Amino acid sequence: EQSSTTTTTTTSAATQPQAATARASPTGGSGRSPSRNNISLFATLFGECLCDANSFRGAFARGPSSDSDVSRPRSLYVELDGVECINLGSVEAEQTPPQRVRETINQLCTDPTRLISIGHLVDGTYHDGGAESSSDADGKKHHHVGFADDQTDQSHTQTQTQTTGESQDQYDRLSSSAIRVKTQMIPLEIYESNHPGDLNSMLSRRERAAVRHIRAGEYREALRQLEVVADDQKRRPNRADNKFLAGMTLHNIAVVHLLDGNDDEALRLFGEAAELKKAAFGPEHPAVAESLDEIGIQYFARERPDDALRVFTEARKIRINSLGQDHPKVALVLSNMGCVYFQQGRHDMALASFQEARDILEDCMGSESTRSNLDLLHVATTLCNLGYMKFRLKQYEDATSVFEDALLVQQSVLGDNHKTIKDTLGNIALTNAFHS
C-alpha cells in the first residue's frame, strides 16, 4: 500500500503552531518569543522550519510548486529513531559496551512514541556544509575540533579517508552529484496535536497499524506490518517513491528489532538499509548517515572499536558535508565517537569529542528554544558523557556542574523515578564525595 501524497484540506495561514510549541517544551516556556537568530535544536534536528507542523502538512495541501527553488512534496512516511546517542551510564557501576547500549535502548523503550516521526520526501538539495569554520549570527568565527587534522591521531586520519565497500575515487565521484531528494521529519505527537486524525488519510493501513503497535510496545506485531510494506517496496522499486522508501522502511524494521532485543538482526538490517539508501539517495545523503550511526553503535556494543570509529567517521563526514559543521546530528555522532575513544583509553580525545558535542548542542538550543523530548534526552546524554569523562580525569567540580545540568534536563522528560535519573543522582553524589 502506498501512502497518499496529497490532501484536499488546506491549512489556514492564521493558524499558529501553539500546540506544537507547548507540547515540545517540557519546561512550559517563558512566554517570550525566541530570537529569529536563535536556531532551535528541535527545528535543526527535524528539518527546515518543521517546528511549524502546519507548514509541514501544508506542503501536501498546496501540492507541487513550479518554483525550482521551493522544495516540492512527494511521499509521506514513518521514521523511527534508533539509539542515536550512547550513554556511558553510572560512574560507580562500571558497565561493558553491550551493557551501555542496552541500557540506552531500555531508556528509549519507556516511551517508544518519542521515537516516531512523520517524514516526507521533497525535491531539493542539501547545502554544502563542509567548511571547517562557521559563523554565528554575530559574524563570530568558530573552529571545531577536526580529528583528521589532529597530529596526535594519525590512525584516525587514515580512517577518515575510508568508506564502506568503496574506493575513495568512486566515493568522491558518486558524492559529487547533487542530492536532489531531501527528507524532512516532525515528531508524531506534535503532528497529531496540530492535526488530530489527519494521518488516517495520509498513511497506509499497515503503516498506521505499525505505529499503533510500536506505541503499545507490541514490537512483533509491528514487525509483521512493516515487513509487508518493505517487501512491496523492494518488489516494485519503480512504483512512486518506493526506491527511496525501501531503505527507510528497512531502517525502521531494524529499530523495532533493537527494541525487541534482536540486536544481531538489527545490525544486519541497518547494513542493508544503508546500502539501499546509498543506491537511492546517493552516498552523501543524511539518511545514509542515520543507518551508519546505528551500525557504529552496534559495533561499539560488540566491542569492535576500530570498526565503530570507522563507521562513525563516515557518518560524521556525511553530516558535515550535507548539514553543516554545527548541526546537532554532528554532535550526536561526536558523542558516540567520544564513547569509543573512552573505551580505547584515549581520554583526551574522548574529552575533546564530548566537549565539542556539548558546545554544538548548546549553541543550537539556546535558552528559549522549542524542543522535543527526544532532543532533550540526547542533550542530557551528551552532558552525562562529558561529566563522566571529567570525573575520570579527576575534574570533580566541573563534573558536578555538568551532571547537575544533565539532571535538570532528564527530570523534565523522564520524571524523578526513572533509573537514568537515579544514575545521574548517584554520579553527582559520588563526584561530590571525591571533591570533598
GROMACS .gro file of C-alpha atoms in nm, residues 57-364:
model
  308
   57ARG     CA    1   0.128   1.945   0.643
   58GLY     CA    2   0.051   2.246   0.427
   59ALA     CA    3   0.312   2.137   0.177
   60PHE     CA    4   0.082   1.849   0.084
   61ALA     CA    5  -0.222   2.071   0.071
   62ARG     CA    6  -0.052   2.307  -0.173
   63GLY     CA    7   0.095   2.037  -0.392
   64PRO     CA    8   0.398   2.074  -0.619
   65SER     CA    9   0.530   2.420  -0.691
   66SER     CA   10   0.659   2.547  -1.022
   67ASP     CA   11   0.932   2.740  -0.843
   68SER     CA   12   1.252   2.538  -0.872
   69ASP     CA   13   1.389   2.692  -0.551
   70VAL     CA   14   1.097   2.565  -0.342
   71SER     CA   15   1.104   2.211  -0.204
   72ARG     CA   16   0.832   2.001  -0.365
   73PRO     CA   17   0.643   1.745  -0.156
   74ARG     CA   18   0.646   1.380  -0.256
   75SER     CA   19   0.569   1.082  -0.030
   76LEU     CA   20   0.479   1.075   0.338
   77TYR     CA   21   0.632   0.801   0.553
   78VAL     CA   22   0.702   0.688   0.910
   79GLU     CA   23   1.054   0.736   1.051
   80LEU     CA   24   1.185   0.565   1.365
   81ASP     CA   25   1.485   0.696   1.557
   82GLY     CA   26   1.719   0.434   1.693
   83VAL     CA   27   1.973   0.459   1.973
   84GLU     CA   28   2.147   0.759   1.811
   85CYS     CA   29   2.350   0.853   2.120
   86ILE     CA   30   2.529   0.609   2.355
   87ASN     CA   31   2.508   0.675   2.729
   88LEU     CA   32   2.816   0.585   2.936
   89GLY     CA   33   2.592   0.550   3.244
   90SER     CA   34   2.688   0.533   3.609
   91VAL     CA   35   3.043   0.617   3.718
   92GLU     CA   36   3.005   0.390   4.022
   93ALA     CA   37   2.877   0.076   3.849
   94GLU     CA   38   3.115   0.038   3.555
   95GLN     CA   39   2.941  -0.116   3.254
   96THR     CA   40   3.063  -0.301   2.946
   97PRO     CA   41   2.991  -0.160   2.598
   98PRO     CA   42   2.699  -0.400   2.535
   99GLN     CA   43   2.550  -0.310   2.872
  100ARG     CA   44   2.580   0.062   2.794
  101VAL     CA   45   2.400   0.028   2.461
  102ARG     CA   46   2.128  -0.196   2.604
  103GLU     CA   47   2.073   0.047   2.892
  104THR     CA   48   2.030   0.330   2.642
  105ILE     CA   49   1.775   0.122   2.450
  106ASN     CA   50   1.588   0.044   2.771
  107GLN     CA   51   1.565   0.417   2.839
  108LEU     CA   52   1.408   0.472   2.498
  109CYS     CA   53   1.163   0.184   2.548
  110THR     CA   54   0.999   0.363   2.842
  111ASP     CA   55   0.814   0.574   2.586
  112PRO     CA   56   0.858   0.442   2.230
  113THR     CA   57   0.623   0.708   2.095
  114ARG     CA   58   0.903   0.964   2.122
  115LEU     CA   59   1.099   0.761   1.864
  116ILE     CA   60   0.830   0.802   1.596
  117SER     CA   61   0.832   1.086   1.346
  118ILE     CA   62   0.631   1.160   1.035
  119GLY     CA   63   0.850   1.244   0.741
  120HIS     CA   64   0.814   1.329   0.379
  121LEU     CA   65   1.037   1.332   0.078
  122VAL     CA   66   1.075   1.660  -0.106
  123ASP     CA   67   1.256   1.760  -0.423
  124GLY     CA   68   1.550   1.973  -0.325
  125THR     CA   69   1.921   1.972  -0.244
  126TYR     CA   70   2.121   1.996   0.075
  127HIS     CA   71   2.366   2.281   0.107
  128ASP     CA   72   2.734   2.201   0.131
  129GLY     CA   73   2.832   2.240   0.494
  130GLY     CA   74   3.181   2.102   0.474
  131ALA     CA   75   3.378   2.411   0.576
  132GLU     CA   76   3.578   2.362   0.892
  133SER     CA   77   3.481   2.701   1.031
  134SER     CA   78   3.141   2.863   1.056
  135SER     CA   79   2.993   3.195   1.162
  136ASP     CA   80   2.715   3.265   1.407
  137ALA     CA   81   2.459   3.543   1.375
  138ASP     CA   82   2.709   3.799   1.502
  139GLY     CA   83   2.968   3.701   1.244
  140LYS     CA   84   3.194   3.536   1.502
  141LYS     CA   85   3.402   3.253   1.361
  142HIS     CA   86   3.401   2.909   1.524
  143HIS     CA   87   3.657   2.639   1.458
  144HIS     CA   88   3.565   2.295   1.583
  145VAL     CA   89   3.790   2.009   1.673
  146GLY     CA   90   3.883   1.843   1.345
  147PHE     CA   91   4.013   1.499   1.427
  148ALA     CA   92   4.152   1.447   1.076
  149ASP     CA   93   4.377   1.746   1.144
  150ASP     CA   94   4.490   1.624   1.485
  151GLN     CA   95   4.856   1.534   1.456
  152THR     CA   96   4.832   1.317   1.769
  153ASP     CA   97   4.592   1.077   1.599
  154GLN     CA   98   4.738   0.961   1.269
  155SER     CA   99   4.539   0.637   1.270
  156HIS     CA  100   4.217   0.833   1.281
  157THR     CA  101   4.339   1.047   0.992
  158GLN     CA  102   4.373   0.733   0.786
  159THR     CA  103   4.034   0.608   0.897
  160GLN     CA  104   3.855   0.925   0.791
  161THR     CA  105   3.954   0.874   0.427
  162GLN     CA  106   3.799   0.529   0.411
  163THR     CA  107   3.442   0.441   0.316
  164THR     CA  108   3.247   0.119   0.347
  165GLY     CA  109   3.295  -0.108   0.045
  166GLU     CA  110   3.404   0.171  -0.192
  167SER     CA  111   3.731   0.316  -0.312
  168GLN     CA  112   3.784   0.685  -0.238
  169ASP     CA  113   3.777   0.773  -0.609
  170GLN     CA  114   3.443   0.603  -0.659
  171TYR     CA  115   3.305   0.759  -0.342
  172ASP     CA  116   3.408   1.110  -0.447
  173ARG     CA  117   3.263   1.059  -0.795
  174LEU     CA  118   2.928   0.945  -0.655
  175SER     CA  119   2.909   1.218  -0.391
  176SER     CA  120   2.990   1.492  -0.642
  177SER     CA  121   2.642   1.460  -0.793
  178ALA     CA  122   2.376   1.680  -0.635
  179ILE     CA  123   2.142   1.524  -0.381
  180ARG     CA  124   1.802   1.601  -0.526
  181VAL     CA  125   1.568   1.439  -0.274
  182LYS     CA  126   1.553   1.567   0.082
  183THR     CA  127   1.392   1.419   0.391
  184GLN     CA  128   1.201   1.624   0.647
  185MET     CA  129   1.055   1.497   0.975
  186ILE     CA  130   0.840   1.611   1.263
  187PRO     CA  131   0.767   1.414   1.586
  188LEU     CA  132   0.446   1.216   1.570
  189GLU     CA  133   0.292   1.362   1.885
  190ILE     CA  134   0.344   1.718   1.765
  191TYR     CA  135   0.194   1.640   1.427
  192GLU     CA  136  -0.108   1.474   1.588
  193SER     CA  137  -0.150   1.761   1.831
  194ASN     CA  138  -0.188   2.001   1.539
  195HIS     CA  139  -0.387   1.773   1.309
  196PRO     CA  140  -0.572   1.501   1.505
  197GLY     CA  141  -0.691   1.216   1.282
  198ASP     CA  142  -0.512   1.356   0.979
  199LEU     CA  143  -0.282   1.056   0.940
  200ASN     CA  144  -0.576   0.825   0.873
  201SER     CA  145  -0.580   0.957   0.520
  202MET     CA  146  -0.206   1.018   0.480
  203LEU     CA  147  -0.052   0.687   0.591
  204SER     CA  148  -0.137   0.340   0.466
  205ARG     CA  149  -0.335   0.097   0.679
  206ARG     CA  150  -0.026  -0.109   0.756
  207GLU     CA  151   0.181   0.196   0.848
  208ARG     CA  152  -0.091   0.311   1.089
  209ALA     CA  153  -0.108  -0.037   1.240
  210ALA     CA  154   0.271  -0.047   1.285
  211VAL     CA  155   0.266   0.291   1.463
  212ARG     CA  156  -0.014   0.171   1.691
  213HIS     CA  157   0.175  -0.148   1.784
  214ILE     CA  158   0.503   0.036   1.848
  215ARG     CA  159   0.330   0.279   2.082
  216ALA     CA  160   0.186  -0.018   2.273
  217GLY     CA  161   0.523  -0.196   2.290
  218GLU     CA  162   0.389  -0.476   2.066
  219TYR     CA  163   0.704  -0.500   1.858
  220ARG     CA  164   0.649  -0.834   1.687
  221GLU     CA  165   0.311  -0.722   1.561
  222ALA     CA  166   0.470  -0.401   1.436
  223LEU     CA  167   0.737  -0.603   1.256
  224ARG     CA  168   0.476  -0.805   1.070
  225GLN     CA  169   0.317  -0.489   0.934
  226LEU     CA  170   0.644  -0.321   0.841
  227GLU     CA  171   0.783  -0.631   0.671
  228VAL     CA  172   0.486  -0.642   0.435
  229VAL     CA  173   0.541  -0.275   0.349
  230ALA     CA  174   0.915  -0.333   0.290
  231ASP     CA  175   0.855  -0.639   0.071
  232ASP     CA  176   0.619  -0.441  -0.151
  233GLN     CA  177   0.863  -0.151  -0.179
  234LYS     CA  178   1.155  -0.376  -0.272
  235ARG     CA  179   0.947  -0.583  -0.515
  236ARG     CA  180   0.822  -0.275  -0.702
  237PRO     CA  181   1.103  -0.018  -0.679
  238ASN     CA  182   0.978   0.182  -0.976
  239ARG     CA  183   0.637   0.250  -0.826
  240ALA     CA  184   0.606   0.603  -0.686
  241ASP     CA  185   0.893   0.664  -0.440
  242ASN     CA  186   0.945   0.301  -0.341
  243LYS     CA  187   1.316   0.303  -0.425
  244PHE     CA  188   1.367   0.579  -0.166
  245LEU     CA  189   1.125   0.445   0.092
  246ALA     CA  190   1.254   0.085   0.091
  247GLY     CA  191   1.572   0.182   0.277
  248MET     CA  192   1.376   0.395   0.523
  249THR     CA  193   1.139   0.108   0.600
  250LEU     CA  194   1.425  -0.139   0.648
  251HIS     CA  195   1.584   0.107   0.892
  252ASN     CA  196   1.254   0.119   1.082
  253ILE     CA  197   1.239  -0.261   1.095
  254ALA     CA  198   1.593  -0.268   1.233
  255VAL     CA  199   1.496  -0.020   1.506
  256VAL     CA  200   1.198  -0.234   1.607
  257HIS     CA  201   1.426  -0.539   1.626
  258LEU     CA  202   1.651  -0.338   1.861
  259LEU     CA  203   1.356  -0.251   2.082
  260ASP     CA  204   1.259  -0.620   2.084
  261GLY     CA  205   1.610  -0.731   2.181
  262ASN     CA  206   1.714  -0.879   1.845
  263ASP     CA  207   2.047  -0.699   1.811
  264ASP     CA  208   2.207  -0.928   1.550
  265GLU     CA  209   1.914  -0.898   1.311
  266ALA     CA  210   1.906  -0.523   1.370
  267LEU     CA  211   2.271  -0.489   1.270
  268ARG     CA  212   2.216  -0.688   0.952
  269LEU     CA  213   1.917  -0.477   0.854
  270PHE     CA  214   2.089  -0.146   0.930
  271GLY     CA  215   2.360  -0.253   0.687
  272GLU     CA  216   2.108  -0.342   0.419
  273ALA     CA  217   1.920  -0.017   0.479
  274ALA     CA  218   2.240   0.185   0.439
  275GLU     CA  219   2.315   0.021   0.104
  276LEU     CA  220   1.961   0.078  -0.027
  277LYS     CA  221   1.976   0.441   0.082
  278LYS     CA  222   2.312   0.493  -0.089
  279ALA     CA  223   2.174   0.349  -0.411
  280ALA     CA  224   1.859   0.565  -0.398
  281PHE     CA  225   1.972   0.895  -0.245
  282GLY     CA  226   2.347   0.890  -0.308
  283PRO     CA  227   2.627   0.813  -0.062
  284GLU     CA  228   2.640   1.162   0.095
  285HIS     CA  229   2.274   1.184   0.197
  286PRO     CA  230   2.189   1.236   0.568
  287ALA     CA  231   1.954   0.938   0.555
  288VAL     CA  232   2.258   0.718   0.491
  289ALA     CA  233   2.430   0.862   0.797
  290GLU     CA  234   2.129   0.768   1.015
  291SER     CA  235   2.184   0.398   0.941
  292LEU     CA  236   2.563   0.425   0.961
  293ASP     CA  237   2.536   0.578   1.307
  294GLU     CA  238   2.330   0.281   1.426
  295ILE     CA  239   2.579   0.039   1.271
  296GLY     CA  240   2.860   0.212   1.459
  297ILE     CA  241   2.665   0.183   1.784
  298GLN     CA  242   2.619  -0.190   1.728
  299TYR     CA  243   2.991  -0.230   1.657
  300PHE     CA  244   3.062  -0.046   1.983
  301ALA     CA  245   2.827  -0.286   2.164
  302ARG     CA  246   3.020  -0.580   2.013
  303GLU     CA  247   3.349  -0.431   2.137
  304ARG     CA  248   3.477  -0.365   1.786
  305PRO     CA  249   3.605  -0.011   1.844
  306ASP     CA  250   3.805   0.025   1.522
  307ASP     CA  251   3.503  -0.070   1.311
  308ALA     CA  252   3.279   0.157   1.517
  309LEU     CA  253   3.514   0.451   1.475
  310ARG     CA  254   3.542   0.394   1.100
  311VAL     CA  255   3.166   0.398   1.054
  312PHE     CA  256   3.111   0.692   1.290
  313THR     CA  257   3.374   0.886   1.097
  314GLU     CA  258   3.191   0.822   0.772
  315ALA     CA  259   2.860   0.929   0.927
  316ARG     CA  260   3.019   1.245   1.064
  317LYS     CA  261   3.168   1.332   0.726
  318ILE     CA  262   2.832   1.289   0.553
  319ARG     CA  263   2.654   1.504   0.811
  320ILE     CA  264   2.910   1.782   0.794
  321ASN     CA  265   2.904   1.785   0.412
  322SER     CA  266   2.524   1.784   0.387
  323LEU     CA  267   2.401   1.953   0.706
  324GLY     CA  268   2.690   2.167   0.823
  325GLN     CA  269   2.960   2.153   1.091
  326ASP     CA  270   2.731   2.295   1.362
  327HIS     CA  271   2.430   2.066   1.312
  328PRO     CA  272   2.302   1.873   1.617
  329LYS     CA  273   2.328   1.545   1.427
  330VAL     CA  274   2.702   1.607   1.403
  331ALA     CA  275   2.706   1.647   1.781
  332LEU     CA  276   2.539   1.309   1.834
  333VAL     CA  277   2.794   1.119   1.628
  334LEU     CA  278   3.076   1.313   1.800
  335SER     CA  279   2.943   1.195   2.135
  336ASN     CA  280   2.942   0.837   2.008
  337MET     CA  281   3.300   0.876   1.887
  338GLY     CA  282   3.388   1.001   2.235
  339CYS     CA  283   3.248   0.679   2.383
  340VAL     CA  284   3.473   0.476   2.154
  341TYR     CA  285   3.777   0.684   2.248
  342PHE     CA  286   3.694   0.637   2.616
  343GLN     CA  287   3.667   0.261   2.570
  344GLN     CA  288   4.008   0.265   2.399
  345GLY     CA  289   4.162   0.459   2.687
  346ARG     CA  290   4.218   0.770   2.473
  347HIS     CA  291   4.078   1.004   2.732
  348ASP     CA  292   4.198   1.333   2.585
  349MET     CA  293   4.027   1.250   2.254
  350ALA     CA  294   3.712   1.144   2.437
  351LEU     CA  295   3.700   1.468   2.635
  352ALA     CA  296   3.751   1.677   2.320
  353SER     CA  297   3.469   1.490   2.143
  354PHE     CA  298   3.224   1.531   2.431
  355GLN     CA  299   3.307   1.899   2.474
  356GLU     CA  300   3.258   1.975   2.107
  357ALA     CA  301   2.929   1.785   2.103
  358ARG     CA  302   2.810   1.977   2.409
  359ASP     CA  303   2.908   2.310   2.253
  360ILE     CA  304   2.720   2.237   1.930
  361LEU     CA  305   2.403   2.133   2.112
  362GLU     CA  306   2.409   2.432   2.346
  363ASP     CA  307   2.454   2.672   2.053
  364CYS     CA  308   2.155   2.517   1.881
   0.00000   0.00000   0.00000
